[in-house]
PDB file of C-alpha atoms in Angstrom:
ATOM      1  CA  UNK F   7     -10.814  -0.865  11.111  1.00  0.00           C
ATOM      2  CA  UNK F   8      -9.069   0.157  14.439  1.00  0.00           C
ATOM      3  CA  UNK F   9      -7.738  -2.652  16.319  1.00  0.00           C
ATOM      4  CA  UNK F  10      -7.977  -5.554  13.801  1.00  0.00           C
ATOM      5  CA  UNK F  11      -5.652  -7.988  13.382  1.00  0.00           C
ATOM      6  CA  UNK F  12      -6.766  -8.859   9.846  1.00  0.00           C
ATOM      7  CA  UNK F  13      -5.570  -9.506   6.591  1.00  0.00           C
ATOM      8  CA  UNK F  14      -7.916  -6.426   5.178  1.00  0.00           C
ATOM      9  CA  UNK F  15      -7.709  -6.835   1.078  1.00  0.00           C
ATOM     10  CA  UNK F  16      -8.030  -3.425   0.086  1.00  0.00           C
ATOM     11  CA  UNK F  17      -8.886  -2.398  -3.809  1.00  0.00           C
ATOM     12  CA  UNK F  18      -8.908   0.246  -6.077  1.00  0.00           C
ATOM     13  CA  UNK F  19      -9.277   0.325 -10.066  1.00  0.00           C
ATOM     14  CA  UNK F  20      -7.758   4.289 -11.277  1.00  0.00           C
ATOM     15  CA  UNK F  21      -6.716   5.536 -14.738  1.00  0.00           C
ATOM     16  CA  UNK F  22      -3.395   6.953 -15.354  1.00  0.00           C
ATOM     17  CA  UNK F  23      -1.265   8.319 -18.189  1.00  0.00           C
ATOM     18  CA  UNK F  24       2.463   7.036 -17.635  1.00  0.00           C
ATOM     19  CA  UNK F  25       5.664   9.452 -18.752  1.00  0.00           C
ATOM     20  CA  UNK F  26       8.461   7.223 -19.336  1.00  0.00           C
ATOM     21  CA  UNK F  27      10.850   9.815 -18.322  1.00  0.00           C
ATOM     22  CA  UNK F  28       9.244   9.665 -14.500  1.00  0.00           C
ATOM     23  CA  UNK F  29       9.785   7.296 -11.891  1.00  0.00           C
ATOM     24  CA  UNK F  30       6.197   6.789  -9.977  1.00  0.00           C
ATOM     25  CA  UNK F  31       6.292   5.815  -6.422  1.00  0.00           C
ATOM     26  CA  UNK F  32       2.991   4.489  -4.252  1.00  0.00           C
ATOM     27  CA  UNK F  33       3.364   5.693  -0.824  1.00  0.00           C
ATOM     28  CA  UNK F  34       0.220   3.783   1.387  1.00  0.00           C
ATOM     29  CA  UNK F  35       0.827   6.934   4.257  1.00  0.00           C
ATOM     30  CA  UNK F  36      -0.211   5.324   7.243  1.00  0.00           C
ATOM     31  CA  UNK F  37      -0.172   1.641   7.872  1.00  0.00           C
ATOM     32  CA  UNK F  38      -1.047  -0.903  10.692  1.00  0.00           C
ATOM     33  CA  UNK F  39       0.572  -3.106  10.761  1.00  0.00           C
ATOM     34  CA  UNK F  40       2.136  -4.374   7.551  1.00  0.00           C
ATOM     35  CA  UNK F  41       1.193  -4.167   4.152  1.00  0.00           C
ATOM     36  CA  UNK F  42       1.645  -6.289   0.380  1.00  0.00           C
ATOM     37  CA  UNK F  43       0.828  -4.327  -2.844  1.00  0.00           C
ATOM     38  CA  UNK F  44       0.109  -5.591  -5.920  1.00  0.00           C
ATOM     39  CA  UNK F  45      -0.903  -3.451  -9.533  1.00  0.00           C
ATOM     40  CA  UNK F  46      -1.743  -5.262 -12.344  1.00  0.00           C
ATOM     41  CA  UNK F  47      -1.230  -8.534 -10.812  1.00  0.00           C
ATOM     42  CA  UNK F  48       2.438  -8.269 -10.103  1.00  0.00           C
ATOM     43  CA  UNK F  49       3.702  -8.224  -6.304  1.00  0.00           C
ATOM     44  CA  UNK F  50       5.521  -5.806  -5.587  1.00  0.00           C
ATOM     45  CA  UNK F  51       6.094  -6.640  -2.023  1.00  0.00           C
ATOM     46  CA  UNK F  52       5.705  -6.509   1.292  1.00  0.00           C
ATOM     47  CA  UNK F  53       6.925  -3.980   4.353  1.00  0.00           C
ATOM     48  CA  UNK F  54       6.632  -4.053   7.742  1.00  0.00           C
ATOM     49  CA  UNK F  55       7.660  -0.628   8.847  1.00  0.00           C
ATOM     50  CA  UNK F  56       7.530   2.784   7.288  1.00  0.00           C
ATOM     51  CA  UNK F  57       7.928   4.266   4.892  1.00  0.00           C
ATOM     52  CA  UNK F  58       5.444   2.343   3.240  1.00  0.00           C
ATOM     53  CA  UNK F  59       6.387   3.391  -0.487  1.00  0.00           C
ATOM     54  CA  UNK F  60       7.345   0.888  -3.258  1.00  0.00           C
ATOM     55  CA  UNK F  61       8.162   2.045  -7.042  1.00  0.00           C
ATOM     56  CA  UNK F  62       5.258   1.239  -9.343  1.00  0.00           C
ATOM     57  CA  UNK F  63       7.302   1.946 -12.132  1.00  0.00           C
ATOM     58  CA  UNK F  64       7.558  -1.196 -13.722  1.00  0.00           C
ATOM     59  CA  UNK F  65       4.031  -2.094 -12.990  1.00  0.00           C
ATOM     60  CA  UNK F  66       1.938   0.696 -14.159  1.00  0.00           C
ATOM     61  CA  UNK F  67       0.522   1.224 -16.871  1.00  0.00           C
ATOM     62  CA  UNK F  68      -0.788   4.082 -19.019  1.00  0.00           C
ATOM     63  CA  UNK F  69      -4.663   3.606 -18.918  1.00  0.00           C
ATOM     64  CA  UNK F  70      -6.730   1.407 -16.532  1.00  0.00           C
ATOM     65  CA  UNK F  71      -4.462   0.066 -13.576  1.00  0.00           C
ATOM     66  CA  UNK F  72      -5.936  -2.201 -10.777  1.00  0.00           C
ATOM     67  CA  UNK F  73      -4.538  -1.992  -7.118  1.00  0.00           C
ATOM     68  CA  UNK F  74      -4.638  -4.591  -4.731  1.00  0.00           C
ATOM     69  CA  UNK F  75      -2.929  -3.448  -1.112  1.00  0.00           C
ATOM     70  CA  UNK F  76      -3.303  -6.295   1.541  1.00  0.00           C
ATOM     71  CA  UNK F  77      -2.955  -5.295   4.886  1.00  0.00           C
ATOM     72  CA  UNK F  78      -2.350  -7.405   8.588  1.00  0.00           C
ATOM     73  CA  UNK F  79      -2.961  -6.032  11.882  1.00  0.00           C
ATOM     74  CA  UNK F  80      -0.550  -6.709  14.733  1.00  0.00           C
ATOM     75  CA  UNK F  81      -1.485  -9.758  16.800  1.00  0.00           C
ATOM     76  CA  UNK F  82      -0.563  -8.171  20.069  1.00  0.00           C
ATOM     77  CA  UNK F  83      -4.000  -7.105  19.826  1.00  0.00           C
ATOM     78  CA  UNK F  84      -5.500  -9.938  20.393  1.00  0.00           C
ATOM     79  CA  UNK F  85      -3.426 -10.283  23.953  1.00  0.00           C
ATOM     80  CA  UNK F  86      -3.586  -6.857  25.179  1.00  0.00           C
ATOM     81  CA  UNK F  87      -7.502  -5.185  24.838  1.00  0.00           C
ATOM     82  CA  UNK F  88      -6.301  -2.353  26.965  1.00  0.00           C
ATOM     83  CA  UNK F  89      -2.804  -1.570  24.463  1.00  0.00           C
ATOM     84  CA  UNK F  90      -4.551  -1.646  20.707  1.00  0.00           C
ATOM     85  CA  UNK F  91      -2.511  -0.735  18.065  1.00  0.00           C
ATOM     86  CA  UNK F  92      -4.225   1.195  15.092  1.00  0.00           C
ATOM     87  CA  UNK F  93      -4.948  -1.385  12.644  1.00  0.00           C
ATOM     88  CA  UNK F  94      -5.566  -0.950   8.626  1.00  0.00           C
ATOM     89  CA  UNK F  95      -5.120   1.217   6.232  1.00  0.00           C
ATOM     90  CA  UNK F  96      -5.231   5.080   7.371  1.00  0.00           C
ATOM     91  CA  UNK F  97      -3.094   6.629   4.476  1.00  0.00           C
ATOM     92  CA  UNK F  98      -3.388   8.796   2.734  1.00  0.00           C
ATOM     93  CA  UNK F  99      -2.735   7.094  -0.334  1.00  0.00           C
ATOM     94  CA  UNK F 100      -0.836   8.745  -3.273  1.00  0.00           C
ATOM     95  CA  UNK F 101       1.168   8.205  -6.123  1.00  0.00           C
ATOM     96  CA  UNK F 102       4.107  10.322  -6.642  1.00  0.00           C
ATOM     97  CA  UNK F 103       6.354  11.090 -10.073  1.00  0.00           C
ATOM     98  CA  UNK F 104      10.177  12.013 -10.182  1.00  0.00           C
ATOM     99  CA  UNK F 105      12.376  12.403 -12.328  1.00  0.00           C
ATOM    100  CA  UNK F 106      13.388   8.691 -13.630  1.00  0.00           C
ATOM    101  CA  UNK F 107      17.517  10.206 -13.965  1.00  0.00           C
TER     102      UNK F 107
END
């Protein structure tokens, strides 16, 4: 989606098995130009700048979790065709687990 200026809903459904002893942490990678995640319904949030991470913890759950990450190109695109910023989601997209203590 180089170059857009968006919003871009993006969506994934994955299965996961939760350890209540780990904090889990969705890091997006890559982003143009800001992004707002949501899992299960809840927002978690929105960030303009990296690192684009935000703790899931609270959110996830063990089984069937649905991802929603929305993401908005920068309008200087649409006033400079010759400057285009990278626009969408490039990742890549991961979920990480730490230690919760």
């Amino acid at each position: 989606m180089e170059s857009e200026v968006g919003p871009v809903l993006y969506r994934k459904s994955f299965q996961m098995q939760r350890d209540q002893g780990k904090r889990y942490l969705l890091d997006l990678g890559q982003v143009g130009d800001w992004a707002v995640v949501r899992l299960n319904g809840q927002e978690l949030g929105v960030r303009f700048w990296s690192p684009f991470t935000w703790d899931i913890s609270d959110a996830l759950r063990s089984g069937e979790n649905a991802l929603a990450v929305e993401v908005t190109g920068s309008l200087a695109n649409r006033h400079d065709a010759k400057k285009r910023r990278p626009a969408g989601l490039m990742g890549p997209v991961r979920i990480l687990a730490t230690s919760r203590y």
